[in-house]
Amino acid sequence: MNGVYLPESPAQLWEVLSLHPQGVLYAGGTDLLVRIGKGLLRPTVLVCLERIPELRGVEDHGDRIFLGGCSTHSSLLKENLIRDRFPILAEGIRSIGSPHIRNMGTLGGNIVTASPAGDTLPPLYVLDAEIQLLGRASSRIVPIRDFILGPGRTDLREGEILGGVWLKKERPWQVSFFEKVGRRKALSISVVSLAALLRVSDDGSIQEARLAWGSVGPTIVSSPEVERFLVGRSLGEATWREAGILAAKAVSPIDDVRATASYRRRVSGNLLLRLSDPKWKGAPGEPLKGFETDREGRCG
Ligand SMILES: Cc1cc2nc3c(=O)[nH]c(=O)nc-3n(C[C@H](O)[C@H](O)[C@H](O)COP(=O)(O)OP(=O)(O)OC[C@H]3O[C@@H](n4cnc5c(N)ncnc54)[C@H](O)[C@@H]3O)c2cc1C
């Protein structure tokens, strides 16, 4: 290793990167340092982004908000704007690792790692998040669905950093749901997760649905087919049973050390059944409290 650079401003960062274009970026280091520790990566220069204030914090821009790419998960959870307007993202963040990991790990790091098990990703997909990418003399915005290309692969170009995330302030969703089925207790990596946003009319029929599953494909999986199926239907259990059958077909999980593909397929459908619980009705945006999901994603 030739050095670790800790720039404190964008100007210093671009200077370091022009001198060391091969420099490997990191923020909290909770993913990168593990990969280095395992010998999967041997960088000669590391460039830390976490001391650059412009890359941290949440800004209200009227009809949308900007989340700095190096904001830690814990700092985002302290923001009323996130908890009140984007509870689904707050739920995803809460499910990450342990308090220690949430204090160190950042939103940008979770996105660039591009793991199908990344807990902020399903919420960011259903929120139609846009990624702000910055280079020394460039700036572009890319929808998250286009930014993430595969496991560990993104559209981040040489010389660019992830500057932040844009979220639109949409009309409130009546149902905002995130659930992660993992191995029990702290530090569980998701075996399957589901983020769901629903708009429901006064007569109880679904007007719009956005769904995204984690850990059941090479990237986050959405299913326009299931979303279309739900429109015009009631929130009753029969709807979710049928939707669950469609969802189990839509996902493309693999076997790994944490779960088999068939188990993941079953849980992907079962998680939808959680949305038939009456607790969701009339509780716009409130996280579901007080009951547990079993290993197959069924509510108890
Ligand atoms: C014990 C443990 C438990 C964990 N549990 C979970 C969990 O439950 N859920 C979950 O989703 N994740 C989990 N993680 C993974 C990790 O903590 C998160 O993905 C975290 O958000 C990564 O953020 P970071 O800032 O530490 O990333 P880093 O390790 O700093 O960086 C990760 C990658 O992103 C790149 N990068 C970081 N920031 C930027 C940027 N602004 N611009 C461009 N590239 C950038 C780096 O080059 C690197 O390739 C866990 C990790 C550990 C060690």
mmCIF file of C-alpha atoms and ligand atoms in Angstrom:
data_model
loop_
_atom_site.group_PDB
_atom_site.id
_atom_site.type_symbol
_atom_site.label_atom_id
_atom_site.label_comp_id
_atom_site.label_asym_id
_atom_site.label_seq_id
_atom_site.Cartn_x
_atom_site.Cartn_y
_atom_site.Cartn_z
ATOM 1 C CA MET A 1 0.000 0.000 0.000
ATOM 2 C CA ASN A 2 1.403 3.386 -1.022
ATOM 3 C CA GLY A 3 -0.929 5.564 0.964
ATOM 4 C CA VAL A 4 -4.310 6.511 2.340
ATOM 5 C CA TYR A 5 -5.598 9.961 1.405
ATOM 6 C CA LEU A 6 -8.183 11.814 3.477
ATOM 7 C CA PRO A 7 -9.319 14.830 1.404
ATOM 8 C CA GLU A 8 -11.439 17.385 3.254
ATOM 9 C CA SER A 9 -13.017 19.185 0.299
ATOM 10 C CA PRO A 10 -14.112 18.368 -3.257
ATOM 11 C CA ALA A 11 -11.105 20.357 -4.575
ATOM 12 C CA GLN A 12 -8.700 18.203 -2.550
ATOM 13 C CA LEU A 13 -10.503 15.047 -3.674
ATOM 14 C CA TRP A 14 -10.204 15.842 -7.402
ATOM 15 C CA GLU A 15 -6.550 16.748 -6.873
ATOM 16 C CA VAL A 16 -5.857 13.390 -5.173
ATOM 17 C CA LEU A 17 -7.751 11.479 -7.859
ATOM 18 C CA SER A 18 -5.901 13.226 -10.670
ATOM 19 C CA LEU A 19 -2.580 12.265 -9.053
ATOM 20 C CA HIS A 20 -3.802 8.722 -8.245
ATOM 21 C CA PRO A 21 -6.447 7.713 -10.796
ATOM 22 C CA GLN A 22 -6.084 4.105 -9.621
ATOM 23 C CA GLY A 23 -6.984 5.152 -6.047
ATOM 24 C CA VAL A 24 -9.775 3.054 -4.525
ATOM 25 C CA LEU A 25 -12.553 5.048 -2.877
ATOM 26 C CA TYR A 26 -14.127 4.234 0.438
ATOM 27 C CA ALA A 27 -16.426 5.918 2.957
ATOM 28 C CA GLY A 28 -17.213 3.856 6.084
ATOM 29 C CA GLY A 29 -15.024 0.992 4.894
ATOM 30 C CA THR A 30 -17.421 -1.656 6.212
ATOM 31 C CA ASP A 31 -17.577 -3.410 2.833
ATOM 32 C CA LEU A 32 -14.246 -2.448 1.324
ATOM 33 C CA LEU A 33 -12.035 -3.232 4.301
ATOM 34 C CA VAL A 34 -13.650 -6.670 4.621
ATOM 35 C CA ARG A 35 -12.818 -7.387 0.965
ATOM 36 C CA ILE A 36 -9.236 -6.189 1.471
ATOM 37 C CA GLY A 37 -8.992 -8.277 4.656
ATOM 38 C CA LYS A 38 -10.065 -11.375 2.699
ATOM 39 C CA GLY A 39 -7.421 -10.674 0.047
ATOM 40 C CA LEU A 40 -10.043 -10.089 -2.667
ATOM 41 C CA LEU A 41 -8.602 -6.653 -3.421
ATOM 42 C CA ARG A 42 -5.078 -5.256 -3.078
ATOM 43 C CA PRO A 43 -5.293 -1.493 -3.651
ATOM 44 C CA THR A 44 -2.080 0.537 -3.697
ATOM 45 C CA VAL A 45 -3.854 3.813 -2.830
ATOM 46 C CA LEU A 46 -6.992 4.335 -0.781
ATOM 47 C CA VAL A 47 -9.029 7.562 -0.908
ATOM 48 C CA CYS A 48 -11.421 8.189 1.959
ATOM 49 C CA LEU A 49 -14.522 10.284 1.219
ATOM 50 C CA GLU A 50 -15.993 10.604 4.678
ATOM 51 C CA ARG A 51 -14.276 13.869 5.675
ATOM 52 C CA ILE A 52 -15.849 15.872 2.846
ATOM 53 C CA PRO A 53 -18.793 17.783 4.366
ATOM 54 C CA GLU A 54 -20.445 18.397 0.968
ATOM 55 C CA LEU A 55 -21.034 14.644 0.692
ATOM 56 C CA ARG A 56 -22.956 14.361 3.956
ATOM 57 C CA GLY A 57 -26.402 15.374 5.204
ATOM 58 C CA VAL A 58 -29.919 15.806 3.888
ATOM 59 C CA GLU A 59 -31.087 18.870 1.927
ATOM 60 C CA ASP A 60 -34.702 19.852 1.303
ATOM 61 C CA HIS A 61 -35.099 21.147 -2.256
ATOM 62 C CA GLY A 62 -38.871 21.684 -2.197
ATOM 63 C CA ASP A 63 -40.355 18.931 -4.317
ATOM 64 C CA ARG A 64 -37.398 16.605 -3.791
ATOM 65 C CA ILE A 65 -34.685 15.921 -1.251
ATOM 66 C CA PHE A 66 -30.984 15.219 -1.605
ATOM 67 C CA LEU A 67 -29.183 12.690 0.586
ATOM 68 C CA GLY A 68 -25.404 13.061 0.613
ATOM 69 C CA GLY A 69 -23.687 9.871 -0.557
ATOM 70 C CA CYS A 70 -21.429 9.698 2.494
ATOM 71 C CA SER A 71 -24.229 10.124 5.019
ATOM 72 C CA THR A 72 -24.022 7.323 7.522
ATOM 73 C CA HIS A 73 -27.073 5.142 8.047
ATOM 74 C CA SER A 74 -27.365 6.363 11.666
ATOM 75 C CA SER A 75 -27.280 10.023 10.627
ATOM 76 C CA LEU A 76 -30.082 9.430 8.102
ATOM 77 C CA LEU A 77 -32.230 7.754 10.751
ATOM 78 C CA LYS A 78 -31.992 10.933 12.859
ATOM 79 C CA GLU A 79 -33.575 13.021 10.081
ATOM 80 C CA ASN A 80 -37.293 13.746 10.562
ATOM 81 C CA LEU A 81 -37.613 14.283 6.818
ATOM 82 C CA ILE A 82 -36.540 10.683 6.181
ATOM 83 C CA ARG A 83 -38.573 9.146 8.981
ATOM 84 C CA ASP A 84 -41.746 11.109 8.153
ATOM 85 C CA ARG A 85 -41.685 11.344 4.360
ATOM 86 C CA PHE A 86 -39.751 8.176 3.448
ATOM 87 C CA PRO A 87 -40.530 5.644 6.211
ATOM 88 C CA ILE A 88 -39.827 2.761 3.852
ATOM 89 C CA LEU A 89 -36.211 3.897 3.503
ATOM 90 C CA ALA A 90 -35.933 4.371 7.268
ATOM 91 C CA GLU A 91 -37.139 0.764 7.736
ATOM 92 C CA GLY A 92 -34.582 -0.532 5.251
ATOM 93 C CA ILE A 93 -31.790 1.356 7.016
ATOM 94 C CA ARG A 94 -32.920 0.160 10.452
ATOM 95 C CA SER A 95 -32.526 -3.431 9.327
ATOM 96 C CA ILE A 96 -28.836 -2.988 8.467
ATOM 97 C CA GLY A 97 -26.308 -4.916 10.566
ATOM 98 C CA SER A 98 -25.802 -3.487 14.048
ATOM 99 C CA PRO A 99 -25.624 0.032 15.528
ATOM 100 C CA HIS A 100 -21.863 -0.046 14.971
ATOM 101 C CA ILE A 101 -22.244 -0.883 11.271
ATOM 102 C CA ARG A 102 -24.963 1.759 10.874
ATOM 103 C CA ASN A 103 -22.670 4.346 12.508
ATOM 104 C CA MET A 104 -19.872 3.613 10.058
ATOM 105 C CA GLY A 105 -21.584 2.406 6.868
ATOM 106 C CA THR A 106 -22.953 4.915 4.384
ATOM 107 C CA LEU A 107 -25.812 5.102 1.920
ATOM 108 C CA GLY A 108 -23.431 5.548 -1.028
ATOM 109 C CA GLY A 109 -21.352 2.552 0.075
ATOM 110 C CA ASN A 110 -24.457 0.368 0.255
ATOM 111 C CA ILE A 111 -25.472 1.421 -3.268
ATOM 112 C CA VAL A 112 -22.038 1.089 -4.921
ATOM 113 C CA THR A 113 -21.524 -2.325 -3.298
ATOM 114 C CA ALA A 114 -24.576 -3.287 -5.394
ATOM 115 C CA SER A 115 -25.304 -6.439 -3.434
ATOM 116 C CA PRO A 116 -28.734 -7.925 -4.177
ATOM 117 C CA ALA A 117 -28.975 -8.174 -0.367
ATOM 118 C CA GLY A 118 -28.252 -4.447 0.186
ATOM 119 C CA ASP A 119 -30.992 -3.297 2.530
ATOM 120 C CA THR A 120 -31.420 0.251 1.227
ATOM 121 C CA LEU A 121 -31.855 -0.930 -2.350
ATOM 122 C CA PRO A 122 -35.444 -2.298 -2.442
ATOM 123 C CA PRO A 123 -36.734 0.906 -0.758
ATOM 124 C CA LEU A 124 -34.708 3.077 -3.154
ATOM 125 C CA TYR A 125 -36.092 1.129 -6.145
ATOM 126 C CA VAL A 126 -39.738 1.606 -5.153
ATOM 127 C CA LEU A 127 -39.070 5.277 -4.389
ATOM 128 C CA ASP A 128 -37.632 5.644 -7.930
ATOM 129 C CA ALA A 129 -34.448 7.137 -6.474
ATOM 130 C CA GLU A 130 -31.995 8.877 -8.765
ATOM 131 C CA ILE A 131 -28.253 8.718 -8.268
ATOM 132 C CA GLN A 132 -26.127 11.867 -8.520
ATOM 133 C CA LEU A 133 -22.712 11.077 -9.975
ATOM 134 C CA LEU A 134 -19.923 13.629 -9.832
ATOM 135 C CA GLY A 135 -16.604 13.840 -11.646
ATOM 136 C CA ARG A 136 -13.992 16.556 -11.621
ATOM 137 C CA ALA A 137 -15.781 18.395 -14.425
ATOM 138 C CA SER A 138 -18.925 16.343 -14.842
ATOM 139 C CA SER A 139 -22.226 15.716 -13.183
ATOM 140 C CA ARG A 140 -24.981 13.322 -14.210
ATOM 141 C CA ILE A 141 -28.094 11.809 -12.710
ATOM 142 C CA VAL A 142 -29.070 8.192 -13.345
ATOM 143 C CA PRO A 143 -32.141 6.247 -12.124
ATOM 144 C CA ILE A 144 -31.047 3.640 -9.578
ATOM 145 C CA ARG A 145 -32.458 0.862 -11.800
ATOM 146 C CA ASP A 146 -30.004 1.862 -14.530
ATOM 147 C CA PHE A 147 -27.119 2.524 -12.154
ATOM 148 C CA ILE A 148 -27.002 -0.983 -10.696
ATOM 149 C CA LEU A 149 -25.951 -3.413 -13.405
ATOM 150 C CA GLY A 150 -25.420 -6.685 -11.536
ATOM 151 C CA PRO A 151 -23.975 -8.061 -8.316
ATOM 152 C CA GLY A 152 -21.118 -5.697 -7.405
ATOM 153 C CA ARG A 153 -21.432 -3.919 -10.772
ATOM 154 C CA THR A 154 -22.580 -0.350 -11.326
ATOM 155 C CA ASP A 155 -22.456 2.348 -13.971
ATOM 156 C CA LEU A 156 -19.901 4.337 -11.890
ATOM 157 C CA ARG A 157 -17.284 5.592 -14.354
ATOM 158 C CA GLU A 158 -13.585 6.106 -13.808
ATOM 159 C CA GLY A 159 -12.968 9.369 -11.964
ATOM 160 C CA GLU A 160 -16.555 9.568 -10.667
ATOM 161 C CA ILE A 161 -17.954 9.373 -7.186
ATOM 162 C CA LEU A 162 -21.497 8.819 -5.986
ATOM 163 C CA GLY A 163 -22.341 12.321 -4.736
ATOM 164 C CA GLY A 164 -25.796 11.534 -3.427
ATOM 165 C CA VAL A 165 -29.338 10.361 -3.960
ATOM 166 C CA TRP A 166 -32.379 12.333 -5.077
ATOM 167 C CA LEU A 167 -35.842 11.370 -3.821
ATOM 168 C CA LYS A 168 -39.079 12.917 -5.063
ATOM 169 C CA LYS A 169 -41.619 14.045 -2.473
ATOM 170 C CA GLU A 170 -44.608 12.190 -3.855
ATOM 171 C CA ARG A 171 -48.193 12.204 -2.582
ATOM 172 C CA PRO A 172 -48.320 10.003 0.504
ATOM 173 C CA TRP A 173 -48.614 6.261 0.019
ATOM 174 C CA GLN A 174 -51.262 4.607 2.192
ATOM 175 C CA VAL A 175 -49.111 1.535 2.699
ATOM 176 C CA SER A 176 -45.352 1.644 3.154
ATOM 177 C CA PHE A 177 -43.849 -1.736 3.957
ATOM 178 C CA PHE A 178 -40.350 -3.139 4.297
ATOM 179 C CA GLU A 179 -39.571 -6.556 5.665
ATOM 180 C CA LYS A 180 -36.349 -8.514 5.716
ATOM 181 C CA VAL A 181 -36.337 -12.207 6.350
ATOM 182 C CA GLY A 182 -32.860 -13.163 7.433
ATOM 183 C CA ARG A 183 -31.226 -15.385 9.898
ATOM 184 C CA ARG A 184 -32.460 -14.284 13.283
ATOM 185 C CA LYS A 185 -30.723 -11.729 15.518
ATOM 186 C CA ALA A 186 -28.177 -9.079 14.738
ATOM 187 C CA LEU A 187 -25.947 -8.894 11.660
ATOM 188 C CA SER A 188 -28.233 -10.982 9.486
ATOM 189 C CA ILE A 189 -27.820 -10.562 5.760
ATOM 190 C CA SER A 190 -31.176 -10.737 4.047
ATOM 191 C CA VAL A 191 -32.368 -14.097 2.724
ATOM 192 C CA VAL A 192 -35.287 -12.306 1.088
ATOM 193 C CA SER A 193 -36.559 -8.760 1.533
ATOM 194 C CA LEU A 194 -39.566 -6.926 0.171
ATOM 195 C CA ALA A 195 -40.303 -3.220 -0.165
ATOM 196 C CA ALA A 196 -43.867 -2.287 -1.102
ATOM 197 C CA LEU A 197 -45.654 1.020 -1.599
ATOM 198 C CA LEU A 198 -49.394 1.059 -2.232
ATOM 199 C CA ARG A 199 -51.936 3.740 -3.019
ATOM 200 C CA VAL A 200 -55.371 2.627 -1.895
ATOM 201 C CA SER A 201 -58.683 4.349 -2.701
ATOM 202 C CA ASP A 202 -61.398 5.077 -0.118
ATOM 203 C CA ASP A 203 -63.274 1.922 -1.141
ATOM 204 C CA GLY A 204 -60.180 -0.161 -0.299
ATOM 205 C CA SER A 205 -59.059 -0.995 -3.826
ATOM 206 C CA ILE A 206 -55.440 -0.706 -4.855
ATOM 207 C CA GLN A 207 -54.776 2.185 -7.255
ATOM 208 C CA GLU A 208 -51.024 1.856 -7.644
ATOM 209 C CA ALA A 209 -48.437 -0.635 -6.411
ATOM 210 C CA ARG A 210 -44.666 -0.586 -6.438
ATOM 211 C CA LEU A 211 -42.831 -3.711 -5.291
ATOM 212 C CA ALA A 212 -39.151 -4.667 -5.091
ATOM 213 C CA TRP A 213 -37.537 -7.828 -3.707
ATOM 214 C CA GLY A 214 -33.962 -8.180 -2.467
ATOM 215 C CA SER A 215 -31.762 -11.312 -2.556
ATOM 216 C CA VAL A 216 -33.835 -13.141 -5.153
ATOM 217 C CA GLY A 217 -31.897 -12.316 -8.319
ATOM 218 C CA PRO A 218 -28.607 -10.825 -9.480
ATOM 219 C CA THR A 219 -30.007 -7.375 -8.712
ATOM 220 C CA ILE A 220 -33.139 -6.098 -7.018
ATOM 221 C CA VAL A 221 -36.203 -7.663 -8.668
ATOM 222 C CA SER A 222 -39.346 -5.745 -9.575
ATOM 223 C CA SER A 223 -42.351 -7.278 -11.274
ATOM 224 C CA PRO A 224 -44.506 -5.008 -13.435
ATOM 225 C CA GLU A 225 -46.758 -8.050 -13.929
ATOM 226 C CA VAL A 226 -47.523 -8.340 -10.199
ATOM 227 C CA GLU A 227 -47.873 -4.551 -9.895
ATOM 228 C CA ARG A 228 -50.406 -4.504 -12.773
ATOM 229 C CA PHE A 229 -52.268 -7.505 -11.348
ATOM 230 C CA LEU A 230 -52.835 -5.626 -8.074
ATOM 231 C CA VAL A 231 -54.399 -2.509 -9.592
ATOM 232 C CA GLY A 232 -58.162 -2.414 -8.957
ATOM 233 C CA ARG A 233 -58.102 -5.320 -6.479
ATOM 234 C CA SER A 234 -58.902 -5.237 -2.780
ATOM 235 C CA LEU A 235 -56.347 -5.570 -0.012
ATOM 236 C CA GLY A 236 -57.860 -8.901 1.041
ATOM 237 C CA GLU A 237 -55.957 -12.126 1.534
ATOM 238 C CA ALA A 238 -57.204 -13.671 -1.750
ATOM 239 C CA THR A 239 -55.498 -10.869 -3.704
ATOM 240 C CA TRP A 240 -52.181 -11.419 -1.967
ATOM 241 C CA ARG A 241 -52.348 -15.201 -2.357
ATOM 242 C CA GLU A 242 -52.728 -14.846 -6.131
ATOM 243 C CA ALA A 243 -50.094 -12.104 -6.259
ATOM 244 C CA GLY A 244 -47.770 -14.344 -4.233
ATOM 245 C CA ILE A 245 -48.035 -17.103 -6.846
ATOM 246 C CA LEU A 246 -47.134 -14.613 -9.589
ATOM 247 C CA ALA A 247 -44.282 -13.211 -7.491
ATOM 248 C CA ALA A 248 -42.780 -16.644 -6.860
ATOM 249 C CA LYS A 249 -42.575 -17.047 -10.647
ATOM 250 C CA ALA A 250 -41.170 -13.559 -11.216
ATOM 251 C CA VAL A 251 -38.112 -13.885 -8.964
ATOM 252 C CA SER A 252 -34.956 -15.733 -10.015
ATOM 253 C CA PRO A 253 -33.127 -16.764 -6.853
ATOM 254 C CA ILE A 254 -30.145 -19.055 -6.553
ATOM 255 C CA ASP A 255 -29.088 -21.600 -3.918
ATOM 256 C CA ASP A 256 -26.374 -20.358 -1.591
ATOM 257 C CA VAL A 257 -25.083 -21.004 1.906
ATOM 258 C CA ARG A 258 -27.874 -18.989 3.454
ATOM 259 C CA ALA A 259 -30.931 -20.494 1.715
ATOM 260 C CA THR A 260 -32.080 -22.595 -1.211
ATOM 261 C CA ALA A 261 -33.614 -21.056 -4.310
ATOM 262 C CA SER A 262 -36.958 -22.784 -3.696
ATOM 263 C CA TYR A 263 -37.112 -21.480 -0.117
ATOM 264 C CA ARG A 264 -36.406 -17.942 -1.348
ATOM 265 C CA ARG A 265 -39.075 -18.286 -4.039
ATOM 266 C CA ARG A 266 -41.645 -19.362 -1.452
ATOM 267 C CA VAL A 267 -40.730 -16.559 0.946
ATOM 268 C CA SER A 268 -40.973 -13.969 -1.873
ATOM 269 C CA GLY A 269 -44.638 -14.868 -2.283
ATOM 270 C CA ASN A 270 -45.329 -15.311 1.424
ATOM 271 C CA LEU A 271 -44.022 -11.840 2.232
ATOM 272 C CA LEU A 272 -46.836 -10.366 0.143
ATOM 273 C CA LEU A 273 -49.344 -12.043 2.447
ATOM 274 C CA ARG A 274 -48.137 -9.737 5.199
ATOM 275 C CA LEU A 275 -49.845 -6.928 3.290
ATOM 276 C CA SER A 276 -53.262 -8.467 3.903
ATOM 277 C CA ASP A 277 -52.927 -7.693 7.607
ATOM 278 C CA PRO A 278 -55.584 -5.132 8.647
ATOM 279 C CA LYS A 279 -52.910 -3.218 10.554
ATOM 280 C CA TRP A 280 -51.829 -1.775 7.254
ATOM 281 C CA LYS A 281 -55.159 -0.243 6.403
ATOM 282 C CA GLY A 282 -55.573 3.363 7.455
ATOM 283 C CA ALA A 283 -52.027 3.544 8.802
ATOM 284 C CA PRO A 284 -50.300 5.531 6.094
ATOM 285 C CA GLY A 285 -46.598 5.132 6.140
ATOM 286 C CA GLU A 286 -46.391 3.644 9.618
ATOM 287 C CA PRO A 287 -43.963 0.803 10.107
ATOM 288 C CA LEU A 288 -45.623 -2.382 11.225
ATOM 289 C CA LYS A 289 -44.900 -3.049 14.848
ATOM 290 C CA GLY A 290 -45.481 -5.828 17.283
ATOM 291 C CA PHE A 291 -45.471 -8.979 15.324
ATOM 292 C CA GLU A 292 -42.938 -11.317 13.971
ATOM 293 C CA THR A 293 -42.437 -13.032 10.679
ATOM 294 C CA ASP A 294 -41.396 -16.659 10.763
ATOM 295 C CA ARG A 295 -38.589 -18.114 8.665
ATOM 296 C CA GLU A 296 -40.942 -18.453 5.713
ATOM 297 C CA GLY A 297 -42.119 -14.861 5.892
ATOM 298 C CA ARG A 298 -45.571 -15.741 7.336
ATOM 299 C CA CYS A 299 -46.966 -13.532 10.029
ATOM 300 C CA GLY A 300 -47.582 -15.046 13.395
HETATM 301 C C1 LIG B 1 -20.720 -7.123 10.054
HETATM 302 C C2 LIG B 1 -21.381 -6.491 8.862
HETATM 303 C C3 LIG B 1 -22.779 -6.502 8.766
HETATM 304 C C4 LIG B 1 -23.407 -5.942 7.661
HETATM 305 N N1 LIG B 1 -24.769 -5.993 7.591
HETATM 306 C C5 LIG B 1 -25.398 -5.463 6.527
HETATM 307 C C6 LIG B 1 -26.817 -5.537 6.434
HETATM 308 O O1 LIG B 1 -27.512 -6.064 7.306
HETATM 309 N N2 LIG B 1 -27.400 -4.994 5.335
HETATM 310 C C7 LIG B 1 -26.671 -4.394 4.348
HETATM 311 O O2 LIG B 1 -27.258 -3.916 3.369
HETATM 312 N N3 LIG B 1 -25.327 -4.309 4.413
HETATM 313 C C8 LIG B 1 -24.685 -4.829 5.476
HETATM 314 N N4 LIG B 1 -23.311 -4.764 5.555
HETATM 315 C C9 LIG B 1 -22.564 -4.157 4.455
HETATM 316 C C10 LIG B 1 -22.141 -2.677 4.653
HETATM 317 O O3 LIG B 1 -22.061 -2.307 5.996
HETATM 318 C C11 LIG B 1 -23.076 -1.695 3.938
HETATM 319 O O4 LIG B 1 -23.173 -2.035 2.565
HETATM 320 C C12 LIG B 1 -22.614 -0.238 4.053
HETATM 321 O O5 LIG B 1 -23.662 0.627 3.702
HETATM 322 C C13 LIG B 1 -21.410 0.075 3.180
HETATM 323 O O6 LIG B 1 -21.080 1.439 3.340
HETATM 324 P P1 LIG B 1 -19.571 1.892 3.540
HETATM 325 O O7 LIG B 1 -19.569 3.374 3.575
HETATM 326 O O8 LIG B 1 -18.950 1.216 4.718
HETATM 327 O O9 LIG B 1 -18.912 1.338 2.203
HETATM 328 P P2 LIG B 1 -17.357 1.177 1.880
HETATM 329 O O10 LIG B 1 -16.873 -0.118 2.418
HETATM 330 O O11 LIG B 1 -16.625 2.397 2.263
HETATM 331 O O12 LIG B 1 -17.428 1.109 0.287
HETATM 332 C C14 LIG B 1 -18.131 0.080 -0.354
HETATM 333 C C15 LIG B 1 -17.956 0.214 -1.880
HETATM 334 O O13 LIG B 1 -18.546 1.414 -2.322
HETATM 335 C C16 LIG B 1 -17.580 2.295 -2.899
HETATM 336 N N5 LIG B 1 -17.969 3.635 -2.430
HETATM 337 C C17 LIG B 1 -18.312 3.987 -1.163
HETATM 338 N N6 LIG B 1 -18.760 5.251 -1.161
HETATM 339 C C18 LIG B 1 -18.664 5.710 -2.431
HETATM 340 C C19 LIG B 1 -19.004 6.944 -3.061
HETATM 341 N N7 LIG B 1 -19.551 7.975 -2.392
HETATM 342 N N8 LIG B 1 -18.775 7.074 -4.392
HETATM 343 C C20 LIG B 1 -18.252 6.032 -5.104
HETATM 344 N N9 LIG B 1 -17.941 4.840 -4.573
HETATM 345 C C21 LIG B 1 -18.153 4.683 -3.235
HETATM 346 C C22 LIG B 1 -16.225 1.805 -2.432
HETATM 347 O O14 LIG B 1 -15.222 2.052 -3.396
HETATM 348 C C23 LIG B 1 -16.490 0.303 -2.306
HETATM 349 O O15 LIG B 1 -16.391 -0.310 -3.572
HETATM 350 C C24 LIG B 1 -22.639 -5.328 6.656
HETATM 351 C C25 LIG B 1 -21.233 -5.275 6.755
HETATM 352 C C26 LIG B 1 -20.616 -5.849 7.853
HETATM 353 C C27 LIG B 1 -19.109 -5.777 7.944
#
